[in-house]
mmCIF file with all atom_site columns, C-alpha atoms in Angstrom:
data_model
loop_
_atom_site.group_PDB
_atom_site.id
_atom_site.type_symbol
_atom_site.label_atom_id
_atom_site.label_alt_id
_atom_site.label_comp_id
_atom_site.label_asym_id
_atom_site.label_entity_id
_atom_site.label_seq_id
_atom_site.pdbx_PDB_ins_code
_atom_site.Cartn_x
_atom_site.Cartn_y
_atom_site.Cartn_z
_atom_site.occupancy
_atom_site.B_iso_or_equiv
_atom_site.pdbx_formal_charge
_atom_site.auth_seq_id
_atom_site.auth_comp_id
_atom_site.auth_asym_id
_atom_site.auth_atom_id
_atom_site.pdbx_PDB_model_num
ATOM 1   C CA . MET D 1 1   ? 0.000   0.000   0.000   1.00 0.00 ? 122 MET D CA 1
ATOM 2   C CA . MET D 1 2   ? 1.194   3.481   -0.763  1.00 0.00 ? 123 MET D CA 1
ATOM 3   C CA . LEU D 1 3   ? 0.184   6.937   0.357   1.00 0.00 ? 124 LEU D CA 1
ATOM 4   C CA . ILE D 1 4   ? 0.905   9.001   -2.718  1.00 0.00 ? 125 ILE D CA 1
ATOM 5   C CA . PRO D 1 5   ? -0.585  12.456  -3.248  1.00 0.00 ? 126 PRO D CA 1
ATOM 6   C CA . GLY D 1 6   ? -2.621  12.806  -6.418  1.00 0.00 ? 127 GLY D CA 1
ATOM 7   C CA . PHE D 1 7   ? -0.669  15.211  -8.601  1.00 0.00 ? 128 PHE D CA 1
ATOM 8   C CA . LEU D 1 8   ? -3.673  16.732  -10.360 1.00 0.00 ? 129 LEU D CA 1
ATOM 9   C CA . ASN D 1 9   ? -5.492  17.629  -7.161  1.00 0.00 ? 130 ASN D CA 1
ATOM 10  C CA . ASP D 1 10  ? -2.331  18.794  -5.425  1.00 0.00 ? 131 ASP D CA 1
ATOM 11  C CA . ASN D 1 11  ? -1.458  21.573  -7.865  1.00 0.00 ? 132 ASN D CA 1
ATOM 12  C CA . PHE D 1 12  ? 1.841   19.861  -8.587  1.00 0.00 ? 133 PHE D CA 1
ATOM 13  C CA . THR D 1 13  ? 2.755   22.280  -11.363 1.00 0.00 ? 134 THR D CA 1
ATOM 14  C CA . ASN D 1 14  ? 2.484   25.283  -9.051  1.00 0.00 ? 135 ASN D CA 1
ATOM 15  C CA . ASP D 1 15  ? 5.285   23.863  -6.932  1.00 0.00 ? 136 ASP D CA 1
ATOM 16  C CA . LEU D 1 16  ? 7.480   23.496  -10.027 1.00 0.00 ? 137 LEU D CA 1
ATOM 17  C CA . VAL D 1 17  ? 7.013   27.089  -11.144 1.00 0.00 ? 138 VAL D CA 1
ATOM 18  C CA . GLY D 1 18  ? 6.933   28.647  -7.683  1.00 0.00 ? 139 GLY D CA 1
ATOM 19  C CA . ASP D 1 19  ? 6.447   32.367  -7.255  1.00 0.00 ? 140 ASP D CA 1
ATOM 20  C CA . ALA D 1 20  ? 8.410   33.322  -10.369 1.00 0.00 ? 141 ALA D CA 1
ATOM 21  C CA . PHE D 1 21  ? 5.375   34.661  -12.216 1.00 0.00 ? 142 PHE D CA 1
ATOM 22  C CA . ASN D 1 22  ? 3.392   36.173  -9.329  1.00 0.00 ? 143 ASN D CA 1
ATOM 23  C CA . TYR D 1 23  ? 4.707   39.642  -10.208 1.00 0.00 ? 144 TYR D CA 1
ATOM 24  C CA . LEU D 1 24  ? 2.603   39.643  -13.405 1.00 0.00 ? 145 LEU D CA 1
ATOM 25  C CA . ASN D 1 25  ? -0.590  40.163  -11.428 1.00 0.00 ? 146 ASN D CA 1
ATOM 26  C CA . ASN D 1 26  ? 0.074   42.376  -8.448  1.00 0.00 ? 147 ASN D CA 1
ATOM 27  C CA . ASN D 1 27  ? -3.578  43.338  -7.778  1.00 0.00 ? 148 ASN D CA 1
ATOM 28  C CA . GLN D 1 28  ? -4.884  39.875  -6.960  1.00 0.00 ? 149 GLN D CA 1
ATOM 29  C CA . ASN D 1 29  ? -3.331  36.705  -5.683  1.00 0.00 ? 150 ASN D CA 1
ATOM 30  C CA . TYR D 1 30  ? -4.361  33.799  -7.934  1.00 0.00 ? 151 TYR D CA 1
ATOM 31  C CA . GLU D 1 31  ? -2.015  31.319  -6.307  1.00 0.00 ? 152 GLU D CA 1
ATOM 32  C CA . THR D 1 32  ? -3.870  28.029  -5.900  1.00 0.00 ? 153 THR D CA 1
ATOM 33  C CA . LYS D 1 33  ? -1.519  25.965  -3.761  1.00 0.00 ? 154 LYS D CA 1
ATOM 34  C CA . SER D 1 34  ? -3.315  23.696  -1.348  1.00 0.00 ? 155 SER D CA 1
ATOM 35  C CA . ASN D 1 35  ? -3.472  25.057  2.169   1.00 0.00 ? 156 ASN D CA 1
ATOM 36  C CA . MET D 1 36  ? -4.185  21.572  3.454   1.00 0.00 ? 157 MET D CA 1
ATOM 37  C CA . LEU D 1 37  ? -0.811  20.668  4.960   1.00 0.00 ? 158 LEU D CA 1
ATOM 38  C CA . VAL D 1 38  ? -0.349  16.971  5.743   1.00 0.00 ? 159 VAL D CA 1
ATOM 39  C CA . ASP D 1 39  ? 2.064   14.921  7.869   1.00 0.00 ? 160 ASP D CA 1
ATOM 40  C CA . ILE D 1 40  ? 2.073   11.159  7.229   1.00 0.00 ? 161 ILE D CA 1
ATOM 41  C CA . LYS D 1 41  ? 3.612   8.609   9.604   1.00 0.00 ? 162 LYS D CA 1
ATOM 42  C CA . GLU D 1 42  ? 4.054   4.914   8.895   1.00 0.00 ? 163 GLU D CA 1
ATOM 43  C CA . PHE D 1 43  ? 3.751   2.263   11.596  1.00 0.00 ? 164 PHE D CA 1
ATOM 44  C CA . LYS D 1 44  ? 3.948   -1.511  11.372  1.00 0.00 ? 165 LYS D CA 1
ATOM 45  C CA . ASP D 1 45  ? 0.172   -1.961  11.095  1.00 0.00 ? 166 ASP D CA 1
ATOM 46  C CA . ARG D 1 46  ? -1.122  1.461   9.972   1.00 0.00 ? 167 ARG D CA 1
ATOM 47  C CA . PHE D 1 47  ? -0.540  4.893   8.510   1.00 0.00 ? 168 PHE D CA 1
ATOM 48  C CA . GLU D 1 48  ? -1.447  8.031   10.439  1.00 0.00 ? 169 GLU D CA 1
ATOM 49  C CA . MET D 1 49  ? -2.120  11.362  8.743   1.00 0.00 ? 170 MET D CA 1
ATOM 50  C CA . ASP D 1 50  ? -2.411  14.733  10.459  1.00 0.00 ? 171 ASP D CA 1
ATOM 51  C CA . VAL D 1 51  ? -4.139  17.250  8.195   1.00 0.00 ? 172 VAL D CA 1
ATOM 52  C CA . ASP D 1 52  ? -4.126  20.935  9.153   1.00 0.00 ? 173 ASP D CA 1
ATOM 53  C CA . LEU D 1 53  ? -7.577  22.457  8.610   1.00 0.00 ? 174 LEU D CA 1
ATOM 54  C CA . PRO D 1 54  ? -7.630  25.638  10.701  1.00 0.00 ? 175 PRO D CA 1
ATOM 55  C CA . GLY D 1 55  ? -10.880 27.572  10.644  1.00 0.00 ? 176 GLY D CA 1
ATOM 56  C CA . PHE D 1 56  ? -12.998 24.633  9.467   1.00 0.00 ? 177 PHE D CA 1
ATOM 57  C CA . LYS D 1 57  ? -15.710 22.913  11.466  1.00 0.00 ? 178 LYS D CA 1
ATOM 58  C CA . LYS D 1 58  ? -16.222 19.145  11.623  1.00 0.00 ? 179 LYS D CA 1
ATOM 59  C CA . ASN D 1 59  ? -19.383 19.319  9.484   1.00 0.00 ? 180 ASN D CA 1
ATOM 60  C CA . GLU D 1 60  ? -17.442 21.111  6.722   1.00 0.00 ? 181 GLU D CA 1
ATOM 61  C CA . ILE D 1 61  ? -14.976 18.223  6.260   1.00 0.00 ? 182 ILE D CA 1
ATOM 62  C CA . SER D 1 62  ? -15.551 15.005  4.328   1.00 0.00 ? 183 SER D CA 1
ATOM 63  C CA . LEU D 1 63  ? -13.524 11.912  3.478   1.00 0.00 ? 184 LEU D CA 1
ATOM 64  C CA . GLU D 1 64  ? -14.319 9.715   0.492   1.00 0.00 ? 185 GLU D CA 1
ATOM 65  C CA . LEU D 1 65  ? -12.703 6.449   -0.581  1.00 0.00 ? 186 LEU D CA 1
ATOM 66  C CA . GLU D 1 66  ? -13.113 5.441   -4.197  1.00 0.00 ? 187 GLU D CA 1
ATOM 67  C CA . LYS D 1 67  ? -11.078 2.939   -6.241  1.00 0.00 ? 188 LYS D CA 1
ATOM 68  C CA . GLY D 1 68  ? -8.140  3.080   -3.826  1.00 0.00 ? 189 GLY D CA 1
ATOM 69  C CA . TYR D 1 69  ? -8.032  6.879   -3.615  1.00 0.00 ? 190 TYR D CA 1
ATOM 70  C CA . LEU D 1 70  ? -8.818  8.719   -0.376  1.00 0.00 ? 191 LEU D CA 1
ATOM 71  C CA . THR D 1 71  ? -10.075 12.263  -0.971  1.00 0.00 ? 192 THR D CA 1
ATOM 72  C CA . ILE D 1 72  ? -10.186 14.738  1.903   1.00 0.00 ? 193 ILE D CA 1
ATOM 73  C CA . SER D 1 73  ? -12.373 17.783  1.219   1.00 0.00 ? 194 SER D CA 1
ATOM 74  C CA . ALA D 1 74  ? -13.038 20.878  3.299   1.00 0.00 ? 195 ALA D CA 1
ATOM 75  C CA . THR D 1 75  ? -15.673 23.398  2.208   1.00 0.00 ? 196 THR D CA 1
ATOM 76  C CA . PRO D 1 76  ? -16.612 26.399  4.364   1.00 0.00 ? 197 PRO D CA 1
ATOM 77  C CA . THR D 1 77  ? -20.341 26.951  4.836   1.00 0.00 ? 198 THR D CA 1
ATOM 78  C CA . LYS D 1 78  ? -20.191 30.619  5.815   1.00 0.00 ? 199 LYS D CA 1
ATOM 79  C CA . THR D 1 79  ? -20.377 33.116  2.992   1.00 0.00 ? 200 THR D CA 1
ATOM 80  C CA . LYS D 1 80  ? -19.164 36.635  3.521   1.00 0.00 ? 201 LYS D CA 1
ATOM 81  C CA . GLU D 1 81  ? -21.663 39.454  3.189   1.00 0.00 ? 202 GLU D CA 1
ATOM 82  C CA . PRO D 1 82  ? -20.755 41.885  0.367   1.00 0.00 ? 203 PRO D CA 1
ATOM 83  C CA . ASN D 1 83  ? -20.463 44.834  2.766   1.00 0.00 ? 204 ASN D CA 1
ATOM 84  C CA . GLU D 1 84  ? -18.916 42.859  5.623   1.00 0.00 ? 205 GLU D CA 1
ATOM 85  C CA . ARG D 1 85  ? -15.429 44.145  4.858   1.00 0.00 ? 206 ARG D CA 1
ATOM 86  C CA . LYS D 1 86  ? -14.757 47.595  3.511   1.00 0.00 ? 207 LYS D CA 1
ATOM 87  C CA . GLY D 1 87  ? -11.599 48.720  1.845   1.00 0.00 ? 208 GLY D CA 1
ATOM 88  C CA . ARG D 1 88  ? -9.385  47.201  -0.810  1.00 0.00 ? 209 ARG D CA 1
ATOM 89  C CA . PHE D 1 89  ? -7.010  44.356  -0.057  1.00 0.00 ? 210 PHE D CA 1
ATOM 90  C CA . ILE D 1 90  ? -3.373  45.144  -0.711  1.00 0.00 ? 211 ILE D CA 1
ATOM 91  C CA . ARG D 1 91  ? -2.462  41.486  -0.138  1.00 0.00 ? 212 ARG D CA 1
ATOM 92  C CA . CYS D 1 92  ? -4.742  38.611  0.764   1.00 0.00 ? 213 CYS D CA 1
ATOM 93  C CA . GLU D 1 93  ? -2.868  35.473  1.901   1.00 0.00 ? 214 GLU D CA 1
ATOM 94  C CA . ARG D 1 94  ? -5.468  33.761  4.061   1.00 0.00 ? 215 ARG D CA 1
ATOM 95  C CA . PHE D 1 95  ? -7.418  31.218  2.061   1.00 0.00 ? 216 PHE D CA 1
ATOM 96  C CA . THR D 1 96  ? -11.167 31.035  2.695   1.00 0.00 ? 217 THR D CA 1
ATOM 97  C CA . GLY D 1 97  ? -12.363 28.700  -0.057  1.00 0.00 ? 218 GLY D CA 1
ATOM 98  C CA . ALA D 1 98  ? -12.707 24.961  -0.501  1.00 0.00 ? 219 ALA D CA 1
ATOM 99  C CA . ASN D 1 99  ? -9.703  22.624  -0.223  1.00 0.00 ? 220 ASN D CA 1
ATOM 100 C CA . ARG D 1 100 ? -9.236  19.085  -1.490  1.00 0.00 ? 221 ARG D CA 1
ATOM 101 C CA . ARG D 1 101 ? -6.379  16.571  -1.459  1.00 0.00 ? 222 ARG D CA 1
ATOM 102 C CA . THR D 1 102 ? -6.336  13.050  -2.848  1.00 0.00 ? 223 THR D CA 1
ATOM 103 C CA . PHE D 1 103 ? -4.038  10.199  -1.791  1.00 0.00 ? 224 PHE D CA 1
ATOM 104 C CA . PHE D 1 104 ? -3.671  6.711   -3.245  1.00 0.00 ? 225 PHE D CA 1
ATOM 105 C CA . VAL D 1 105 ? -4.039  4.293   -0.315  1.00 0.00 ? 226 VAL D CA 1
ATOM 106 C CA . GLY D 1 106 ? -4.444  1.044   -2.268  1.00 0.00 ? 227 GLY D CA 1
ATOM 107 C CA . GLU D 1 107 ? -7.399  -0.760  -3.776  1.00 0.00 ? 228 GLU D CA 1
ATOM 108 C CA . GLU D 1 108 ? -7.388  -3.345  -0.976  1.00 0.00 ? 229 GLU D CA 1
ATOM 109 C CA . VAL D 1 109 ? -8.238  -0.671  1.647   1.00 0.00 ? 230 VAL D CA 1
ATOM 110 C CA . LYS D 1 110 ? -11.957 -0.479  2.505   1.00 0.00 ? 231 LYS D CA 1
ATOM 111 C CA . SER D 1 111 ? -13.827 2.352   4.230   1.00 0.00 ? 232 SER D CA 1
ATOM 112 C CA . GLU D 1 112 ? -14.021 0.343   7.474   1.00 0.00 ? 233 GLU D CA 1
ATOM 113 C CA . ASP D 1 113 ? -10.179 0.329   7.538   1.00 0.00 ? 234 ASP D CA 1
ATOM 114 C CA . ILE D 1 114 ? -10.122 4.127   7.867   1.00 0.00 ? 235 ILE D CA 1
ATOM 115 C CA . SER D 1 115 ? -10.995 6.187   10.933  1.00 0.00 ? 236 SER D CA 1
ATOM 116 C CA . ALA D 1 116 ? -10.844 9.944   11.450  1.00 0.00 ? 237 ALA D CA 1
ATOM 117 C CA . ARG D 1 117 ? -11.015 12.414  14.334  1.00 0.00 ? 238 ARG D CA 1
ATOM 118 C CA . PHE D 1 118 ? -11.162 16.225  14.130  1.00 0.00 ? 239 PHE D CA 1
ATOM 119 C CA . GLU D 1 119 ? -9.862  18.278  17.043  1.00 0.00 ? 240 GLU D CA 1
ATOM 120 C CA . ASN D 1 120 ? -8.342  21.779  17.373  1.00 0.00 ? 241 ASN D CA 1
ATOM 121 C CA . GLY D 1 121 ? -8.163  22.334  13.609  1.00 0.00 ? 242 GLY D CA 1
ATOM 122 C CA . VAL D 1 122 ? -6.328  19.053  12.920  1.00 0.00 ? 243 VAL D CA 1
ATOM 123 C CA . LEU D 1 123 ? -7.921  16.068  11.182  1.00 0.00 ? 244 LEU D CA 1
ATOM 124 C CA . ALA D 1 124 ? -6.251  12.839  12.383  1.00 0.00 ? 245 ALA D CA 1
ATOM 125 C CA . VAL D 1 125 ? -6.777  9.971   9.924   1.00 0.00 ? 246 VAL D CA 1
ATOM 126 C CA . THR D 1 126 ? -5.740  6.376   10.631  1.00 0.00 ? 247 THR D CA 1
ATOM 127 C CA . ILE D 1 127 ? -5.508  3.897   7.752   1.00 0.00 ? 248 ILE D CA 1
ATOM 128 C CA . LEU D 1 128 ? -4.944  0.241   8.582   1.00 0.00 ? 249 LEU D CA 1
ATOM 129 C CA . LYS D 1 129 ? -2.392  -1.505  6.401   1.00 0.00 ? 250 LYS D CA 1
ATOM 130 C CA . LYS D 1 130 ? -3.735  -4.277  4.243   1.00 0.00 ? 251 LYS D CA 1
ATOM 131 C CA . LYS D 1 131 ? -1.699  -6.884  2.474   1.00 0.00 ? 252 LYS D CA 1
ATOM 132 C CA . PRO D 1 132 ? -2.542  -7.126  -1.203  1.00 0.00 ? 253 PRO D CA 1
ATOM 133 C CA . GLU D 1 133 ? -4.620  -10.203 -1.841  1.00 0.00 ? 254 GLU D CA 1
ATOM 134 C CA . PRO D 1 134 ? -2.882  -12.465 -4.331  1.00 0.00 ? 255 PRO D CA 1
ATOM 135 C CA . LYS D 1 135 ? -4.851  -12.696 -7.534  1.00 0.00 ? 256 LYS D CA 1
ATOM 136 C CA . MET D 1 136 ? -5.323  -16.198 -8.798  1.00 0.00 ? 257 MET D CA 1
ATOM 137 C CA . GLU D 1 137 ? -4.550  -16.386 -12.458 1.00 0.00 ? 258 GLU D CA 1
ATOM 138 C CA . LYS D 1 138 ? -7.364  -18.028 -14.276 1.00 0.00 ? 259 LYS D CA 1
ATOM 139 C CA . SER D 1 139 ? -6.169  -20.532 -16.832 1.00 0.00 ? 260 SER D CA 1
ATOM 140 C CA . ASN D 1 140 ? -8.254  -20.956 -19.939 1.00 0.00 ? 261 ASN D CA 1
ATOM 141 C CA . PHE D 1 141 ? -7.370  -24.461 -21.013 1.00 0.00 ? 262 PHE D CA 1
ATOM 142 C CA . ILE D 1 142 ? -9.367  -25.904 -23.846 1.00 0.00 ? 263 ILE D CA 1
ATOM 143 C CA . SER D 1 143 ? -9.886  -29.625 -23.880 1.00 0.00 ? 264 SER D CA 1
ATOM 144 C CA . ILE D 1 144 ? -8.909  -31.556 -26.982 1.00 0.00 ? 265 ILE D CA 1
ATOM 145 C CA . LEU D 1 145 ? -11.358 -34.116 -28.231 1.00 0.00 ? 266 LEU D CA 1
ATOM 146 C CA . GLY D 1 146 ? -10.412 -37.407 -29.802 1.00 0.00 ? 267 GLY D CA 1
#
């Protein structure tokens, strides 16, 4: 089993380019790096992930397992009123939108092998290790008559 970040959902290309082109648009910050920082530890029988989700509530976070990929999503429910903040931002670094990260955990992992707990802005996810089940090769012998 592997815990590999999904490159497409992780904005992999942004990390390659870095901040080299941010000067082109100095009025708005269009940087889309994921603010969902993750620490992953491996133990003999499990993996443990600590995901930083400051400012989110438990009901705004979801985990989904599909075809061996674990997707962690966080979507804020509060929408800002148009007149809530006055003035023009000079720089806006705090992210207030939805976040999503995807990790390959292995096709043998089932949803009952994963548990999660959210406390003090940190989502703690435990994934039990599973040994890949050996696939029996099916032989297609054809009998010969006569």
